[in-house]
Coordinates of C-alpha atoms in Angstrom, one line a residue:
Chain Y
M1009 CA -34.1 69.2 -92.2
L1010 CA -30.2 69.6 -91.6
D1011 CA -29.9 71.0 -95.1
A1012 CA -32.7 73.4 -94.7
E1013 CA -31.2 74.7 -91.5
R1014 CA -27.7 74.8 -92.9
H1015 CA -29.1 76.8 -95.9
F1016 CA -30.7 79.3 -93.5
Y1017 CA -27.5 79.9 -91.7
E1018 CA -25.4 80.2 -95.1
H1019 CA -27.8 82.3 -97.0
T1020 CA -30.4 84.1 -95.0
N1021 CA -29.0 84.3 -91.6
A1022 CA -30.1 87.8 -90.6
A1023 CA -32.3 89.5 -87.9
V1024 CA -35.8 88.3 -88.9
H1025 CA -38.5 91.1 -88.6
R1026 CA -36.0 93.7 -87.7
G1027 CA -33.5 94.7 -90.3
A1028 CA -34.5 96.7 -93.5
H1029 CA -31.8 95.1 -95.8
Q1030 CA -32.1 92.5 -98.4
L1031 CA -30.8 89.7 -96.2
S1032 CA -33.1 90.4 -93.4
E1033 CA -36.0 90.3 -95.8
E1034 CA -35.0 87.0 -97.0
G1035 CA -34.6 85.7 -93.6
T1036 CA -38.1 87.0 -92.6
D1037 CA -39.6 85.3 -95.7
A1038 CA -37.9 82.1 -94.8
Y1039 CA -39.2 82.2 -91.3
E1040 CA -42.7 83.2 -92.3
S1041 CA -43.1 80.6 -95.0
A1042 CA -41.9 78.0 -92.6
R1043 CA -44.7 79.2 -90.3
E1044 CA -47.1 78.6 -93.2
T1045 CA -45.9 75.0 -93.7
I1046 CA -45.9 74.1 -90.0
A1047 CA -49.5 75.5 -89.7
R1048 CA -50.6 73.7 -92.7
F1049 CA -49.3 70.4 -91.1
I1050 CA -51.8 70.7 -88.5
G1051 CA -54.7 72.1 -90.6
A1052 CA -54.1 75.6 -89.2
Q1053 CA -53.6 79.2 -90.5
A1054 CA -50.1 80.7 -90.2
G1055 CA -51.4 83.5 -88.0
E1056 CA -52.4 80.9 -85.4
V1057 CA -49.0 79.5 -84.9
V1058 CA -46.6 80.7 -82.3
F1059 CA -43.0 79.5 -82.1
T1060 CA -41.5 78.8 -78.7
R1061 CA -38.3 77.0 -77.6
N1062 CA -40.1 73.8 -76.9
A1063 CA -43.6 72.4 -75.9
T1064 CA -43.0 73.0 -72.4
E1065 CA -42.6 76.7 -73.0
A1066 CA -45.7 76.7 -75.3
L1067 CA -47.7 75.2 -72.3
N1068 CA -46.2 77.6 -69.9
L1069 CA -47.0 80.5 -72.2
V1070 CA -50.7 79.6 -71.8
A1071 CA -50.5 79.1 -68.2
Y1072 CA -48.6 82.3 -67.5
A1073 CA -51.0 84.3 -69.9
F1074 CA -53.9 83.2 -67.7
T1075 CA -52.3 84.5 -64.5
N1076 CA -51.1 87.7 -66.2
G1077 CA -54.7 88.4 -67.1
T1078 CA -56.0 88.1 -63.6
H1079 CA -55.0 91.7 -62.7
G1080 CA -55.3 93.1 -66.2
G1081 CA -51.8 92.7 -67.1
G1082 CA -50.2 91.5 -70.4
G1083 CA -52.5 93.6 -72.7
G1084 CA -55.1 91.0 -72.8
R1085 CA -58.8 91.5 -73.1
G1086 CA -61.8 89.7 -71.5
E1087 CA -62.5 87.8 -68.3
R1088 CA -61.6 84.5 -69.9
F1089 CA -58.0 84.9 -69.3
S1090 CA -57.9 85.2 -65.5
L1091 CA -57.6 82.8 -62.6
R1092 CA -58.9 83.6 -59.1
P1093 CA -59.7 81.7 -55.9
G1094 CA -62.9 79.6 -56.6
D1095 CA -61.7 79.1 -60.2
E1096 CA -60.6 75.6 -61.1
V1097 CA -58.1 74.1 -63.6
L1098 CA -58.5 70.5 -64.6
V1099 CA -55.7 68.3 -65.7
T1100 CA -55.3 64.5 -65.9
E1101 CA -53.2 62.1 -63.9
M1102 CA -51.3 60.9 -67.0
E1103 CA -49.9 64.2 -67.9
H1104 CA -46.3 64.8 -68.6
H1105 CA -44.8 67.1 -66.0
A1106 CA -44.8 69.8 -68.8
N1107 CA -48.7 69.8 -68.7
L1108 CA -49.0 69.5 -65.0
I1109 CA -46.5 71.8 -63.1
P1110 CA -47.3 74.9 -65.1
W1111 CA -50.9 74.5 -64.0
Q1112 CA -49.8 73.8 -60.4
E1113 CA -47.9 76.9 -60.4
A1114 CA -50.6 79.0 -62.1
C1115 CA -52.9 77.8 -59.3
R1116 CA -50.5 78.6 -56.6
R1117 CA -50.0 82.0 -57.9
T1118 CA -53.7 82.9 -58.2
G1119 CA -55.4 80.8 -55.5
A1120 CA -57.3 78.8 -58.0
T1121 CA -57.7 75.1 -57.4
L1122 CA -56.1 72.3 -59.3
R1123 CA -58.2 69.1 -60.0
W1124 CA -57.4 66.0 -62.0
V1125 CA -59.2 63.2 -63.8
P1126 CA -57.8 59.9 -62.5
V1127 CA -56.3 57.1 -64.5
T1128 CA -57.7 53.6 -64.4
E1129 CA -55.5 50.6 -63.6
D1130 CA -55.3 49.8 -67.3
G1131 CA -54.1 53.3 -68.1
R1132 CA -57.3 55.0 -69.5
L1133 CA -58.8 58.3 -68.3
D1134 CA -61.5 57.4 -65.8
L1135 CA -64.3 59.7 -67.0
T1136 CA -66.9 58.4 -64.6
D1137 CA -66.9 61.4 -62.5
L1138 CA -66.0 64.0 -65.1
D1139 CA -69.2 65.9 -64.5
E1140 CA -68.2 66.6 -61.0
L1141 CA -64.7 67.5 -62.0
L1142 CA -65.4 69.6 -65.1
T1143 CA -68.1 72.4 -63.9
E1144 CA -68.7 76.0 -64.4
R1145 CA -65.8 76.8 -62.0
T1146 CA -63.5 75.1 -64.6
K1147 CA -61.5 77.7 -66.5
V1148 CA -59.0 75.3 -68.3
F1149 CA -59.1 71.6 -69.1
A1150 CA -55.5 70.7 -70.0
F1151 CA -54.9 67.1 -71.2
T1152 CA -52.8 65.1 -73.5
H1153 CA -53.7 63.6 -76.9
V1154 CA -51.5 60.6 -76.5
S1155 CA -49.8 59.5 -73.3
N1156 CA -45.9 59.6 -73.6
V1157 CA -45.9 56.6 -71.3
L1158 CA -48.9 54.5 -71.9
G1159 CA -49.5 55.3 -75.6
T1160 CA -53.2 55.7 -74.6
V1161 CA -55.0 57.8 -77.1
N1162 CA -57.6 60.1 -75.4
P1163 CA -61.0 61.0 -76.9
V1164 CA -59.9 64.6 -77.6
R1165 CA -63.0 65.7 -79.5
E1166 CA -65.4 64.5 -76.7
L1167 CA -63.2 66.1 -73.9
A1168 CA -63.1 69.4 -75.8
E1169 CA -66.8 69.5 -76.3
R1170 CA -67.4 68.6 -72.6
A1171 CA -65.0 71.5 -71.7
H1172 CA -66.7 73.9 -73.9
A1173 CA -70.1 72.9 -72.5
V1174 CA -69.1 74.4 -69.2
G1175 CA -67.2 77.4 -70.6
A1176 CA -63.7 76.1 -70.1
L1177 CA -60.9 76.2 -72.6
A1178 CA -59.3 73.0 -73.8
V1179 CA -55.5 72.9 -73.9
L1180 CA -54.0 69.9 -75.6
D1181 CA -50.5 68.5 -75.4
A1182 CA -50.0 67.0 -78.7
C1183 CA -46.3 66.3 -78.6
Q1184 CA -47.0 62.4 -79.0
S1185 CA -49.7 62.7 -81.7
V1186 CA -48.4 65.3 -84.2
P1187 CA -45.5 63.3 -85.2
H1188 CA -47.3 60.0 -85.3
L1189 CA -50.8 60.4 -86.8
P1190 CA -52.7 62.9 -88.8
V1191 CA -53.7 65.8 -86.8
D1192 CA -56.3 68.4 -87.9
V1193 CA -56.9 71.2 -85.2
A1194 CA -60.5 71.7 -86.6
E1195 CA -61.3 68.1 -86.1
L1196 CA -59.9 67.9 -82.6
G1197 CA -62.0 71.0 -81.5
V1198 CA -59.5 72.2 -78.8
D1199 CA -58.5 75.8 -78.3
F1200 CA -54.9 75.5 -77.7
L1201 CA -52.4 72.8 -78.9
A1202 CA -48.7 72.3 -78.2
Y1203 CA -46.1 70.2 -79.7
S1204 CA -42.3 69.9 -80.1
G1205 CA -40.0 69.9 -83.2
H1206 CA -37.5 67.4 -81.9
K1207 CA -40.1 64.4 -81.9
M1208 CA -40.9 64.8 -85.5
F1209 CA -37.5 64.8 -87.1
G1210 CA -37.1 68.5 -86.6
P1211 CA -34.4 70.5 -84.7
L1212 CA -33.9 70.8 -81.0
G1213 CA -35.0 74.2 -79.5
I1214 CA -38.3 74.7 -81.3
G1215 CA -41.9 74.2 -80.0
V1216 CA -45.2 75.2 -81.5
L1217 CA -48.3 76.8 -79.7
W1218 CA -51.3 76.8 -81.9
G1219 CA -54.4 78.7 -80.7
R1220 CA -57.6 79.7 -82.0
A1221 CA -57.1 83.2 -83.6
E1222 CA -59.7 85.2 -81.6
L1223 CA -58.2 83.6 -78.4
L1224 CA -54.7 84.3 -79.2
D1225 CA -55.7 87.9 -79.9
E1226 CA -57.3 88.2 -76.4
M1227 CA -54.7 86.4 -74.5
P1228 CA -52.3 88.5 -72.4
V1229 CA -48.6 88.2 -73.3
F1230 CA -46.1 86.1 -71.5
L1231 CA -42.4 86.9 -72.3
T1232 CA -41.9 90.5 -73.1
G1233 CA -39.0 92.5 -74.7
G1234 CA -37.9 93.1 -78.2
S1235 CA -39.8 92.1 -81.3
M1236 CA -43.2 91.8 -79.6
I1237 CA -44.1 95.5 -79.3
E1238 CA -46.2 97.9 -81.2
T1239 CA -45.1 101.2 -79.3
V1240 CA -43.0 101.7 -76.2
T1241 CA -42.6 104.7 -73.8
M1242 CA -41.0 105.0 -70.5
E1243 CA -44.2 104.4 -68.9
G1244 CA -45.5 101.4 -70.8
A1245 CA -46.0 99.5 -74.1
T1246 CA -48.6 98.3 -76.4
Y1247 CA -48.1 94.9 -78.2
A1248 CA -47.7 93.7 -81.7
P1249 CA -50.6 91.6 -83.4
V1250 CA -50.5 87.8 -83.0
P1251 CA -48.2 85.9 -83.4
Q1252 CA -45.4 88.5 -82.9
K1253 CA -46.7 89.4 -79.5
F1254 CA -46.0 86.1 -78.3
E1255 CA -42.4 85.9 -79.7
A1256 CA -40.2 88.1 -77.6
G1257 CA -36.6 88.4 -78.5
V1258 CA -34.5 86.8 -81.2
P1259 CA -36.8 84.4 -83.0
V1260 CA -36.1 80.7 -83.5
A1261 CA -35.8 81.2 -87.2
A1262 CA -33.3 78.6 -88.3
Q1263 CA -35.2 75.9 -86.2
A1264 CA -38.6 77.0 -87.8
V1265 CA -36.9 76.5 -91.3
G1266 CA -35.6 73.1 -90.2
L1267 CA -39.0 72.1 -88.6
A1268 CA -40.8 73.1 -91.9
A1269 CA -38.5 70.7 -93.8
A1270 CA -39.4 67.9 -91.3
C1271 CA -43.1 68.7 -91.8
D1272 CA -42.6 68.4 -95.6
Y1273 CA -40.7 65.1 -95.1
L1274 CA -43.5 63.6 -92.9
T1275 CA -46.2 64.8 -95.3
A1276 CA -44.3 63.2 -98.3
L1277 CA -44.2 60.0 -96.2
G1278 CA -47.8 60.3 -95.4
L1279 CA -49.0 60.4 -91.8
D1280 CA -51.5 57.6 -92.4
R1281 CA -48.7 55.4 -93.5
V1282 CA -46.5 56.3 -90.6
H1283 CA -49.2 55.7 -88.3
A1284 CA -50.1 52.3 -89.9
H1285 CA -46.4 51.3 -89.7
E1286 CA -46.1 52.3 -86.1
Q1287 CA -49.3 50.3 -85.2
A1288 CA -47.9 47.3 -86.9
L1289 CA -44.6 47.6 -84.9
T1290 CA -46.6 48.2 -81.6
E1291 CA -48.7 45.1 -82.3
R1292 CA -45.5 43.0 -82.9
L1293 CA -44.0 44.3 -79.6
L1294 CA -47.2 43.8 -77.6
R1295 CA -47.6 40.2 -78.8
G1296 CA -44.0 39.5 -78.0
L1297 CA -44.3 41.0 -74.6
A1298 CA -47.6 39.1 -73.9
E1299 CA -45.6 35.8 -74.6
R1300 CA -43.4 36.8 -71.5
P1301 CA -45.5 36.5 -68.3
W1302 CA -42.6 38.2 -66.3
V1303 CA -43.4 41.4 -68.1
R1304 CA -46.3 43.7 -67.3
V1305 CA -47.2 46.2 -70.0
L1306 CA -48.6 49.5 -68.7
G1307 CA -51.5 50.9 -70.6
P1308 CA -54.2 49.5 -72.8
S1309 CA -53.6 46.3 -74.6
D1310 CA -56.2 47.0 -77.4
L1311 CA -54.3 48.4 -80.2
R1312 CA -57.1 50.6 -81.2
E1313 CA -56.7 52.7 -78.1
R1314 CA -53.1 53.2 -78.2
G1315 CA -50.1 54.7 -80.1
G1316 CA -46.6 53.6 -80.4
A1317 CA -45.3 54.2 -77.0
V1318 CA -45.0 50.9 -75.0
A1319 CA -43.9 51.0 -71.4
F1320 CA -43.4 48.0 -69.3
V1321 CA -42.1 46.6 -66.1
V1322 CA -40.0 43.4 -65.7
D1323 CA -41.0 41.4 -62.4
G1324 CA -38.4 42.0 -59.7
V1325 CA -36.0 43.9 -62.0
H1326 CA -35.6 47.7 -61.9
A1327 CA -36.1 49.7 -65.2
H1328 CA -32.6 51.1 -65.0
D1329 CA -31.2 47.5 -65.0
V1330 CA -33.5 46.4 -67.8
G1331 CA -32.3 49.4 -70.0
Q1332 CA -28.7 48.7 -69.1
V1333 CA -29.0 45.1 -70.5
L1334 CA -30.8 46.3 -73.6
D1335 CA -28.2 49.0 -74.1
D1336 CA -25.6 46.3 -73.9
R1337 CA -27.2 44.9 -77.0
G1338 CA -27.5 48.2 -78.8
V1339 CA -31.2 48.6 -78.0
E1340 CA -32.0 52.1 -76.8
V1341 CA -34.9 52.6 -74.7
R1342 CA -35.9 55.2 -72.1
V1343 CA -36.0 54.1 -68.5
G1344 CA -37.4 56.1 -65.5
H1345 CA -40.7 57.7 -65.0
H1346 CA -40.6 59.6 -68.3
C1347 CA -41.5 62.9 -66.7
A1348 CA -44.8 61.4 -65.5
W1349 CA -44.0 60.6 -62.0
P1350 CA -47.7 60.8 -60.6
L1351 CA -48.7 58.4 -63.2
H1352 CA -46.0 55.9 -62.2
R1353 CA -47.1 56.2 -58.6
K1354 CA -50.7 55.5 -59.6
L1355 CA -49.7 52.4 -61.6
H1356 CA -47.5 51.1 -58.7
A1357 CA -44.4 51.3 -60.9
P1358 CA -41.5 53.3 -59.4
A1359 CA -40.1 53.3 -63.0
S1360 CA -40.7 51.6 -66.3
T1361 CA -38.8 50.8 -69.4
R1362 CA -40.3 52.3 -72.6
A1363 CA -39.8 51.6 -76.3
S1364 CA -41.1 54.2 -78.6
F1365 CA -41.5 54.1 -82.4
A1366 CA -41.1 56.4 -85.2
A1367 CA -41.3 56.2 -89.0
Y1368 CA -37.7 54.7 -89.2
T1369 CA -38.1 51.8 -86.7
T1370 CA -38.1 48.4 -88.2
P1371 CA -39.7 45.0 -87.2
A1372 CA -36.1 43.6 -86.8
E1373 CA -35.4 46.3 -84.2
V1374 CA -38.5 45.1 -82.2
D1375 CA -37.2 41.5 -82.4
A1376 CA -33.8 42.8 -81.2
L1377 CA -35.4 44.2 -78.2
L1378 CA -37.4 41.1 -77.4
E1379 CA -34.2 39.0 -77.8
A1380 CA -32.1 41.3 -75.5
L1381 CA -34.9 41.4 -73.1
D1382 CA -34.8 37.6 -72.6
R1383 CA -31.3 38.1 -71.0
V1384 CA -32.7 40.1 -68.1
P1385 CA -34.2 37.3 -66.1
A1386 CA -31.1 35.1 -66.5
I1387 CA -28.8 38.0 -65.4
F1388 CA -30.8 39.1 -62.5
G1389 CA -31.8 35.5 -61.3
T1390 CA -35.4 36.2 -61.4
E1391 CA -36.2 33.3 -63.8
V1392 CA -39.6 32.0 -63.1
T1393 CA -41.0 28.7 -64.2
V1394 CA -43.4 29.3 -67.0
Chain S
M252 CA -21.4 42.9 -68.9
D253 CA -18.9 43.8 -66.2
L254 CA -21.4 46.2 -64.7
Y255 CA -23.3 43.4 -62.9
Q256 CA -20.7 41.5 -60.8
E257 CA -22.0 38.5 -58.7
L258 CA -21.3 40.6 -55.5
I259 CA -23.5 43.4 -56.7
L260 CA -26.4 41.1 -57.6
E261 CA -25.9 39.3 -54.2
H262 CA -26.1 42.6 -52.3
S263 CA -29.1 43.9 -54.4
K264 CA -31.1 40.7 -53.8
R265 CA -30.2 40.4 -50.1
P266 CA -29.2 43.8 -48.9
V267 CA -27.3 43.9 -45.6
R268 CA -28.7 45.6 -42.6
A269 CA -31.8 46.8 -44.7
G270 CA -34.8 48.4 -43.0
L271 CA -35.3 51.4 -40.8
R272 CA -34.4 51.1 -37.1
E273 CA -34.3 52.9 -33.9
P274 CA -32.5 54.4 -32.2
F275 CA -31.1 57.0 -34.6
D276 CA -29.7 60.5 -34.6
A277 CA -30.5 61.7 -37.9
E278 CA -32.5 60.6 -41.0
S279 CA -32.0 61.7 -44.6
H280 CA -34.1 61.1 -47.6
H281 CA -32.5 61.4 -51.1
V282 CA -34.0 61.1 -54.5
N283 CA -32.7 60.6 -57.9
P284 CA -35.1 62.8 -59.9
T285 CA -34.1 61.2 -63.4
C286 CA -35.4 57.8 -62.5
G287 CA -37.4 58.3 -59.2
D288 CA -35.1 56.1 -57.0
E289 CA -35.3 57.0 -53.3
V290 CA -33.5 56.1 -50.3
T291 CA -34.2 57.0 -46.6
L292 CA -31.3 56.3 -44.5
R293 CA -30.8 56.7 -40.7
V294 CA -27.6 56.9 -38.7
H295 CA -26.9 56.3 -35.0
V296 CA -23.6 57.6 -33.8
S297 CA -22.0 57.6 -30.3
G298 CA -19.3 59.9 -29.3
A299 CA -18.2 63.1 -31.2
G300 CA -15.7 64.1 -33.9
D301 CA -13.8 61.7 -36.1
D302 CA -13.4 59.1 -33.4
A303 CA -17.2 58.8 -32.9
V304 CA -18.5 55.3 -33.7
V305 CA -21.1 54.6 -36.3
E306 CA -23.3 52.3 -34.3
D307 CA -25.9 51.6 -36.9
V308 CA -26.8 52.6 -40.5
S309 CA -30.4 51.6 -41.4
Y310 CA -32.0 52.3 -44.7
D311 CA -35.1 51.8 -47.0
S312 CA -33.7 51.7 -50.6
M313 CA -36.2 51.7 -53.4
G314 CA -34.3 51.6 -56.8
C315 CA -32.2 49.6 -59.3
S316 CA -29.8 46.8 -58.4
I317 CA -26.9 49.4 -58.4
S318 CA -28.5 51.9 -55.9
V319 CA -29.7 49.0 -53.6
A320 CA -26.3 47.1 -53.7
S321 CA -24.5 50.4 -52.9
A322 CA -26.7 51.0 -49.9
S323 CA -26.0 47.6 -48.6
I324 CA -22.2 47.9 -49.2
L325 CA -22.3 51.3 -47.3
A326 CA -24.1 49.7 -44.3
E327 CA -21.7 46.8 -44.3
E328 CA -18.6 48.9 -44.5
V329 CA -19.2 51.8 -42.2
T330 CA -21.2 50.2 -39.3
G331 CA -19.0 49.6 -36.3
G332 CA -16.3 51.9 -37.5
T333 CA -15.4 55.4 -36.7
V334 CA -17.0 58.5 -38.3
G335 CA -13.5 59.4 -39.6
H336 CA -13.2 56.0 -41.4
A337 CA -16.8 56.3 -42.8
R338 CA -15.9 59.7 -44.3
E339 CA -12.7 58.4 -45.9
T340 CA -14.7 55.5 -47.3
Y341 CA -17.2 57.8 -48.8
E342 CA -14.3 59.8 -50.3
A343 CA -12.6 56.7 -51.7
M344 CA -16.0 55.6 -53.3
R345 CA -16.7 59.0 -54.7
R346 CA -13.2 59.0 -56.2
M347 CA -13.6 55.6 -57.8
L348 CA -17.2 56.2 -59.1
T349 CA -16.3 59.6 -60.8
S350 CA -13.0 58.4 -62.1
K351 CA -14.5 57.3 -65.5
G352 CA -12.8 53.8 -64.8
E353 CA -9.4 54.9 -64.1
D354 CA -9.6 54.3 -60.2
P355 CA -10.2 50.6 -59.8
G356 CA -10.9 51.3 -55.9
D357 CA -8.9 50.3 -52.8
E358 CA -10.3 47.1 -51.4
D359 CA -8.7 47.8 -48.0
Q360 CA -10.6 51.0 -47.8
I361 CA -14.0 50.3 -49.5
G362 CA -14.4 46.4 -49.1
D363 CA -17.1 45.1 -51.4
G364 CA -17.4 48.7 -52.9
V365 CA -14.7 47.6 -55.4
A366 CA -17.4 45.5 -57.1
L367 CA -18.9 48.9 -58.1
A368 CA -15.8 49.9 -60.0
G369 CA -17.5 49.1 -63.3
V370 CA -20.2 51.7 -62.7
A371 CA -17.7 54.5 -63.3
K372 CA -17.7 53.6 -66.9
Y373 CA -21.4 54.2 -67.1
P374 CA -21.9 58.0 -66.2
A375 CA -25.6 57.7 -66.2
R376 CA -25.4 55.1 -63.3
V377 CA -22.9 56.8 -61.1
K378 CA -25.7 58.8 -59.5
C379 CA -27.5 55.5 -58.7
A380 CA -24.3 54.3 -56.8
L381 CA -23.8 57.5 -55.0
L382 CA -27.3 58.0 -53.8
S383 CA -27.1 56.4 -50.5
W384 CA -23.7 57.6 -49.9
S385 CA -24.8 61.1 -50.3
A386 CA -27.8 60.5 -48.0
F387 CA -25.3 59.0 -45.5
T388 CA -22.9 62.0 -45.3
D389 CA -26.0 64.2 -45.2
A390 CA -27.2 62.3 -42.2
L391 CA -23.9 62.3 -40.5
Y392 CA -23.6 66.0 -40.8
Q393 CA -27.2 66.5 -39.2
A394 CA -26.1 64.0 -36.5
E395 CA -23.2 66.0 -35.7
G396 CA -25.1 69.3 -35.7
A397 CA -27.7 67.7 -33.4
K398 CA -25.1 66.8 -30.8
Q399 CA -23.5 70.2 -30.7

């Protein structure tokens, strides 16, 4: 990945899609062939892949496009991309803030109503009342593929079908799935999907928005300016075809080239193997945590319903303190609410400690975590008789 | 680990003057958005200016051992003293906590606060230690405004 990015800067660093000289053409080629690789990685066509700065921006792009369309702005077509009072947006209680706040704001701007699917105590979506939540008023159903806190894997295909049955568009946050398991947009059945480069051995500063070609074509633009236009006069502008119309300004070319290299790397490893490896580690950690009754794991305990993000709470000890003790032994975990504050409130945990796995994580590292964790009750005097 | 001094653990397990009480002149609620730690803090002051007396500091602190201990130390150090002394104590705490470990803290000024000196070496935790102190200075400011 680093070599690919370095090669771009050293050999083809030029204004992509702008210059008419040799270097610019080579840069454009590198950028567009990266788009093909990145699209293929999720079973998509290159023309359906839009580059953004991160997954957050990709989700914001969709949320803003919806509100831009309400009053006919952004060069979009069709009533589908509009939000008005009476319309509803459905999200879930387990969303990362990135797939929650853009929709809160979209509703605030337009007068539409935000609703959400609740989460059960064991960290699954509570679909009991989905028929009341997902109705003909719903214009968007935005949800995550895999929870970044609980590891819960949601039934994406079923949810997308339910959304389509009432005429809503399905928007998927795939940040936690694309790097960890085989993802094919056709199989998932959603309309939009967002993921981030930095979680899959890619560079910082690149996110991906995939959308169905006909929807991207109809969808109003979000950021405007250079590179995304067809014609411009002092009075107004018309816009370039997809995907350029969504990529205003200097594109993230070197990052795209780096991300394509990361995709090639993961493809060579085999996503099936990566997934199996991470599942084995998750099982090892869950088993170890289950042996420690002073630890409460958030999320499903059944391995078949979860991925390799394991968040837990230690009785009587704040996650910050747990993380500090682990850090002291060189075990790096995330502590806090992991950008999912409402979810933590729901699960009665002000904060949690989260271990997450990737292809490079080893069983010995899981054991090191468990060993370091055993120091926690001793240090904080919360030792319980077992 | 030099971070978790016995004194800190003691304060975090049995925080001094914890709980929200009446009467109070101002209340302030501060949050650490990175971890979700929260503190609600009330001050009751009599008199005016630097010579005013901090009659009571009461608080509800939900957070890690560092943030709870720091709130407890704050209540212990400033209650019964003058507002001027409380402000100097805050400044001394802030200096120590943001010194990256170079300022060991002045025990005469900050009392048990010196036990938090180790926090300065963990930049991610400085905010935890300062949370209740910034809520306190905020509440003091409001209390003074209300009295004018």
